[in-house]
Amino acid sequence: MEVIVYNGEDKGASLQTKPLPRITKPNQVIFKVKAAGICGSDVNLINGRLQGIGIPGVTIGHEASGVVTEIGSEVTNVKVGDRVALEPPLSCDKCRYCQRGKPNLCPEGGLKYAHGKTRDGGLAPFVLTDAKQVFKLDDDTSFLHGVLCEPTSDLMRAYAQMGHIRKDDALLVIGAGICGMIMATYLEEEGYTHVTVSQRSAPRRAIVAAQCPSVRVVDPETLDRERAENAGNREWGFDAIVDISGNGEAVQKAVHLLRPGGTLVLFGGCPAEARVELSPLLMVVNEWTVTSSLMQPNLFGKAVAAVGQMARNGRLHFDSLHIRTFPFAQWQTAFHHLATRQISKAVLLLED
């Protein structure tokens, strides 16, 4: 079968031929891929911006949905013919992190052992995985929407890290790529009434404004100006901020946009050389919390339900989210469109 392979740091990706996968363990599943997403991290991986993550020769792709074609003798959660989405990171279920509900930090799993990075992923006709890594889609959830389950599951972790937020709390999402748009959509769908999205790109701001009518959409300079105008006003600011931009400068400014008692969640992956300065005194007197979000520990099922609900409510139209589909054969064009920010996400469609 033809698959898209990571060639190594700064060496890009290529189309190669690999054997069809075979089940070798009783807990394994094979599914035929119907749709596979290309993530910004995939672009960063093949362009050498994710150093130390990924094994040369591995099949790329961690966002995939399809139909189960074969199961091992001990598999009970799915059957042949089920429509499923892939949860990419695996875990050992035995270490102190797994036992404490944090499989995303598993030393034998997480980023170290995930489909599309160190284990063959979804940019292929078939995927072999453990049964616990596939989740059944709702009957009315399309394969296209199934691709959005993985990024949504990551956002579910960021949402959980925001703490005990109220529906009328002031919330800020920094960055309006696909994850920022889904986060804003989810918050609006859940009934949060004071959501702001900050985005430098005017076209991206327009997309979010159309997608989320009740969300306030601004450029970063507007927030800088409002902060200056409210200097000394301890009631101004945001109760929770999620940085999805992965921009060190944005993170530096975000801390000072918090209200006392506020929480900043770092979601976007900043460059390794990025640094942020924090005043311990201001952290104490304001009781600010700075935390982070990595992958989707035990939240994939919740994400599948959330995607299904948002899709049923007409909130996940690909055109509105600026997502474009491509035939599998046009994978290079898809990567290029995403890398040059012509689209927010690319999805490859695989033929039967």
Coordinates of C-alpha atoms in Angstrom, one line a residue:
M1 CA 0.0 0.0 0.0
E2 CA 1.1 3.6 -0.7
V3 CA 1.8 5.7 2.4
I4 CA 3.2 9.1 3.2
V5 CA 6.4 8.7 5.2
Y6 CA 8.5 11.1 7.3
N7 CA 12.0 11.2 5.9
G8 CA 13.8 12.7 8.9
E9 CA 14.5 16.2 10.1
D10 CA 14.7 18.8 7.3
K11 CA 14.2 16.0 4.8
G12 CA 10.5 16.3 4.2
A13 CA 8.1 13.5 3.4
S14 CA 7.7 11.1 0.5
L15 CA 5.3 8.6 -0.9
Q16 CA 6.5 5.0 -0.3
T17 CA 5.2 1.5 -0.4
K18 CA 4.7 -0.6 2.7
P19 CA 3.1 -4.0 3.2
L20 CA -0.5 -4.2 4.3
P21 CA -0.6 -4.4 8.1
R22 CA -1.3 -7.7 9.8
I23 CA -2.7 -8.4 13.3
T24 CA -0.1 -10.1 15.5
K25 CA -1.7 -9.6 18.9
P26 CA -5.2 -10.5 20.2
N27 CA -5.9 -6.9 21.2
Q28 CA -5.2 -5.3 17.9
V29 CA -7.5 -3.7 15.3
I30 CA -7.1 -2.8 11.6
F31 CA -9.3 -0.1 10.1
K32 CA -9.5 1.1 6.5
V33 CA -8.9 4.9 6.4
K34 CA -11.6 6.9 4.8
A35 CA -10.4 10.4 5.8
A36 CA -7.1 11.6 7.3
G37 CA -6.3 15.1 8.5
I38 CA -3.0 16.9 8.1
C39 CA -2.2 18.9 11.2
G40 CA 0.1 21.9 11.6
S41 CA 2.4 19.7 13.7
D42 CA 2.7 17.3 10.7
V43 CA 4.0 20.3 8.6
N44 CA 6.4 21.3 11.4
L45 CA 7.6 17.7 11.7
I46 CA 8.6 17.3 8.1
N47 CA 10.1 20.8 8.0
G48 CA 12.4 20.0 10.9
R49 CA 10.7 22.2 13.5
L50 CA 9.8 19.4 15.9
Q51 CA 13.3 18.2 16.8
G52 CA 13.5 14.9 18.6
I53 CA 9.9 13.9 17.8
G54 CA 9.3 11.4 15.0
I55 CA 11.2 8.4 13.6
P56 CA 12.4 8.5 10.0
G57 CA 10.4 6.0 8.0
V58 CA 7.2 6.2 10.1
T59 CA 4.0 6.8 8.3
I60 CA 2.7 10.3 9.1
G61 CA -0.7 11.3 10.3
H62 CA -2.5 11.2 13.7
E63 CA -6.0 12.3 12.7
A64 CA -7.8 9.5 10.9
S65 CA -11.3 7.9 10.7
G66 CA -12.5 4.8 8.9
V67 CA -14.1 1.4 9.0
V68 CA -12.9 -1.6 11.0
T69 CA -11.9 -4.4 8.7
E70 CA -10.3 -6.9 11.1
I71 CA -10.1 -7.4 14.9
G72 CA -8.0 -9.6 17.2
S73 CA -9.5 -12.5 19.2
E74 CA -9.8 -10.5 22.4
V75 CA -11.3 -7.3 21.0
T76 CA -14.7 -6.5 22.4
N77 CA -15.2 -2.7 22.1
V78 CA -15.5 -2.7 18.3
K79 CA -16.5 -5.1 15.5
V80 CA -15.8 -5.4 11.8
G81 CA -17.8 -2.7 10.0
D82 CA -17.8 -0.2 12.8
R83 CA -17.0 3.4 11.9
V84 CA -14.2 4.7 14.1
A85 CA -11.8 7.5 14.9
L86 CA -8.2 7.0 16.0
E87 CA -6.7 8.2 19.3
P88 CA -3.0 8.4 18.4
P89 CA -1.0 8.3 21.7
L90 CA -0.6 4.9 23.4
S91 CA 0.2 4.3 27.0
C92 CA 1.5 1.4 29.2
D93 CA -1.4 1.5 31.7
K94 CA 1.1 0.5 34.4
C95 CA 3.4 3.4 35.3
R96 CA 2.8 6.0 38.0
Y97 CA 1.4 8.5 35.4
C98 CA -1.0 6.1 33.9
Q99 CA -2.2 4.9 37.3
R100 CA -2.8 8.6 38.2
G101 CA -4.9 9.3 35.2
K102 CA -2.2 11.0 33.2
P103 CA -1.4 8.6 30.3
N104 CA -0.2 11.6 28.3
L105 CA 2.9 11.7 30.5
C106 CA 3.6 8.0 30.2
P107 CA 7.3 7.5 29.6
E108 CA 6.5 4.6 27.3
G109 CA 3.6 6.4 25.6
G110 CA 2.4 9.9 24.9
L111 CA 4.6 11.7 22.4
K112 CA 7.2 8.9 22.7
Y113 CA 4.8 6.3 21.3
A114 CA 2.1 7.8 19.1
H115 CA 0.7 7.1 15.7
G116 CA 2.1 9.4 13.1
K117 CA 5.3 10.2 15.2
T118 CA 6.9 6.9 16.2
R119 CA 4.3 4.4 15.1
D120 CA 2.7 4.2 11.6
G121 CA -0.1 6.7 11.3
G122 CA -3.2 7.6 9.3
L123 CA -1.8 8.9 6.0
A124 CA -2.2 5.4 4.6
P125 CA -5.0 3.1 3.3
F126 CA -5.0 1.0 6.5
V127 CA -3.9 1.5 10.1
L128 CA -3.0 -1.2 12.7
T129 CA -3.5 -0.2 16.3
D130 CA -4.6 -1.4 19.7
A131 CA -8.3 -1.7 20.3
K132 CA -8.3 0.9 23.0
Q133 CA -7.1 3.5 20.5
V134 CA -10.3 3.4 18.4
F135 CA -13.6 5.0 19.3
K136 CA -16.9 4.4 17.6
L137 CA -18.3 7.4 15.8
D138 CA -22.0 8.3 16.2
D139 CA -24.1 7.0 13.3
D140 CA -24.6 10.5 12.0
T141 CA -21.0 11.7 12.3
S142 CA -19.3 11.7 9.0
F143 CA -15.8 10.5 8.4
L144 CA -14.8 14.1 7.6
H145 CA -16.0 15.2 11.0
G146 CA -14.4 12.1 12.5
V147 CA -11.0 13.6 11.6
L148 CA -11.8 16.5 13.9
C149 CA -12.1 14.2 16.9
E150 CA -8.4 14.2 17.6
P151 CA -7.8 18.0 17.7
T152 CA -11.0 18.4 19.6
S153 CA -9.8 15.9 22.2
D154 CA -6.6 17.9 22.7
L155 CA -8.8 21.0 23.2
M156 CA -10.9 19.1 25.8
R157 CA -7.7 18.8 27.9
A158 CA -7.0 22.6 27.5
Y159 CA -10.7 23.2 28.5
A160 CA -10.3 21.0 31.6
Q161 CA -7.1 22.9 32.5
M162 CA -8.9 26.2 32.6
G163 CA -10.3 25.2 36.0
H164 CA -13.8 25.8 37.4
I165 CA -14.9 28.5 35.0
R166 CA -18.4 29.9 35.1
K167 CA -20.6 30.6 32.1
D168 CA -20.3 34.3 32.6
D169 CA -16.5 34.4 33.1
A170 CA -14.4 36.3 30.7
L171 CA -12.5 33.9 28.5
L172 CA -9.8 34.6 25.9
V173 CA -8.6 32.3 23.1
I174 CA -5.3 33.4 21.6
G175 CA -4.9 32.2 18.0
A176 CA -7.5 31.4 15.4
G177 CA -6.1 28.5 13.5
I178 CA -8.3 25.4 13.3
C179 CA -7.9 24.6 17.0
G180 CA -8.7 28.2 18.0
M181 CA -11.8 28.1 15.9
I182 CA -13.0 24.8 17.3
M183 CA -12.3 26.0 20.8
A184 CA -14.3 29.2 20.3
T185 CA -17.1 27.1 18.7
Y186 CA -17.1 24.7 21.6
L187 CA -17.2 27.5 24.2
E188 CA -20.1 29.2 22.4
E189 CA -21.9 25.9 22.0
E190 CA -21.5 25.3 25.8
G191 CA -23.1 28.6 26.6
Y192 CA -20.2 30.8 27.7
T193 CA -21.3 34.3 27.1
H194 CA -18.1 36.4 27.3
V195 CA -15.6 34.8 24.9
T196 CA -12.9 36.7 23.1
V197 CA -10.6 35.5 20.3
S198 CA -7.4 37.4 19.6
Q199 CA -5.9 36.9 16.1
R200 CA -3.5 39.1 14.2
S201 CA -4.7 38.0 10.7
A202 CA -7.7 39.9 9.5
P203 CA -9.0 37.1 7.2
R204 CA -8.8 34.7 10.1
R205 CA -10.7 37.1 12.4
A206 CA -13.4 37.3 9.7
I207 CA -13.7 33.6 9.6
V208 CA -14.1 33.3 13.4
A209 CA -16.6 36.2 13.5
A210 CA -18.8 34.4 10.9
Q211 CA -18.4 31.1 12.7
C212 CA -19.1 32.3 16.2
P213 CA -21.6 35.2 16.1
S214 CA -21.6 35.8 19.9
V215 CA -17.8 35.7 20.3
R216 CA -15.8 39.0 20.3
V217 CA -13.0 38.9 17.8
V218 CA -10.1 41.4 18.1
D219 CA -6.5 41.9 17.1
P220 CA -3.8 41.8 19.7
E221 CA -3.2 45.5 19.6
T222 CA -6.8 46.1 20.8
L223 CA -6.1 44.1 23.9
D224 CA -2.8 46.0 24.5
R225 CA -4.7 49.2 24.3
E226 CA -7.5 48.1 26.6
R227 CA -4.9 46.9 29.1
A228 CA -3.2 50.3 29.1
E229 CA -6.6 52.1 29.5
N230 CA -7.4 49.9 32.5
A231 CA -4.1 50.1 34.3
G232 CA -4.8 49.7 38.0
N233 CA -8.3 48.4 37.5
R234 CA -8.2 45.0 39.2
E235 CA -11.6 44.0 37.8
W236 CA -10.5 44.3 34.2
G237 CA -9.1 41.2 32.4
F238 CA -9.8 37.6 31.7
D239 CA -10.6 34.8 34.1
A240 CA -9.1 32.2 31.9
I241 CA -6.9 32.4 28.8
V242 CA -5.9 29.6 26.4
D243 CA -2.9 30.3 24.2
I244 CA -3.2 28.3 21.0
S245 CA -0.9 30.5 19.0
G246 CA 2.4 29.0 20.2
N247 CA 3.9 32.5 20.0
G248 CA 6.3 33.4 22.8
E249 CA 5.5 37.1 22.6
A250 CA 1.7 36.4 22.9
V251 CA 2.4 34.2 25.9
Q252 CA 4.5 36.9 27.5
K253 CA 1.6 39.4 27.1
A254 CA -1.1 36.9 28.1
V255 CA -0.1 36.7 31.8
H256 CA -0.8 40.4 32.2
L257 CA -4.2 40.1 30.6
L258 CA -5.4 37.9 33.5
R259 CA -7.7 39.1 36.3
P260 CA -6.5 38.3 39.8
G261 CA -7.2 34.6 40.3
G262 CA -7.0 33.9 36.6
T263 CA -5.6 30.9 34.8
L264 CA -3.4 30.8 31.7
V265 CA -3.3 27.5 29.8
L266 CA -0.4 26.9 27.4
F267 CA -1.7 24.8 24.5
G268 CA 0.2 25.9 21.4
G269 CA 3.7 24.6 21.0
C270 CA 6.2 27.5 21.1
P271 CA 9.6 27.2 19.5
A272 CA 12.2 25.5 21.7
E273 CA 14.1 28.8 22.0
A274 CA 11.1 30.8 23.2
R275 CA 11.4 32.3 26.7
V276 CA 8.9 34.1 29.0
E277 CA 9.6 36.2 32.0
L278 CA 7.3 36.0 35.0
S279 CA 7.4 38.1 38.2
P280 CA 7.0 35.7 41.2
L281 CA 5.7 38.6 43.3
L282 CA 2.9 39.4 40.8
M283 CA 2.1 35.7 40.5
V284 CA 1.6 35.6 44.3
V285 CA -0.3 38.8 44.9
N286 CA -2.6 38.0 41.9
E287 CA -2.9 34.3 42.6
W288 CA -2.3 33.7 38.9
T289 CA -2.1 30.1 37.7
V290 CA 0.0 29.2 34.7
T291 CA -0.5 25.6 33.5
S292 CA -0.3 23.6 30.3
S293 CA -2.1 21.1 28.2
L294 CA -0.6 18.1 26.5
M295 CA -2.6 15.7 24.3
Q296 CA -5.8 14.1 25.4
P297 CA -5.7 12.0 28.6
N298 CA -8.9 10.0 28.9
L299 CA -10.9 12.6 26.9
F300 CA -11.2 11.1 23.5
G301 CA -14.7 9.7 24.1
K302 CA -15.9 13.1 25.3
A303 CA -14.4 14.7 22.1
V304 CA -16.2 12.2 19.9
A305 CA -19.5 13.2 21.6
A306 CA -18.7 16.9 21.3
V307 CA -17.9 16.7 17.6
G308 CA -21.1 14.8 17.0
Q309 CA -23.1 17.4 18.8
M310 CA -21.5 20.4 17.1
A311 CA -21.9 18.7 13.7
R312 CA -25.5 18.0 14.3
N313 CA -26.0 21.6 15.3
G314 CA -24.4 22.8 12.0
R315 CA -21.4 24.2 13.7
L316 CA -18.6 22.3 11.9
H317 CA -19.1 23.1 8.2
F318 CA -15.8 22.7 6.4
D319 CA -16.3 25.8 4.3
S320 CA -17.0 27.9 7.3
L321 CA -13.9 26.6 9.1
H322 CA -11.8 27.0 6.0
I323 CA -11.0 23.3 5.8
R324 CA -10.3 21.9 2.4
T325 CA -10.4 18.3 1.2
F326 CA -7.9 16.7 -1.3
P327 CA -7.7 13.3 -3.0
F328 CA -4.9 11.3 -1.4
A329 CA -2.9 11.6 -4.6
Q330 CA -2.7 15.4 -4.1
W331 CA -1.0 15.1 -0.7
Q332 CA 1.9 17.4 -1.6
T333 CA -0.5 20.1 -2.7
A334 CA -2.4 19.7 0.6
F335 CA 0.7 20.1 2.7
H336 CA 1.7 23.2 0.7
H337 CA -1.7 24.8 1.1
L338 CA -1.6 24.2 4.9
A339 CA 2.1 25.3 5.2
T340 CA 1.4 28.5 3.4
R341 CA -1.7 29.2 5.5
Q342 CA -4.1 29.2 2.5
I343 CA -6.4 27.0 4.6
S344 CA -6.8 26.1 8.2
K345 CA -6.7 22.4 7.8
A346 CA -6.2 19.8 5.0
V347 CA -8.1 16.5 4.9
L348 CA -7.1 13.7 2.5
L349 CA -9.8 11.5 1.2
L350 CA -8.9 7.9 0.4
E351 CA -10.6 5.9 -2.3
D352 CA -12.5 2.6 -1.6

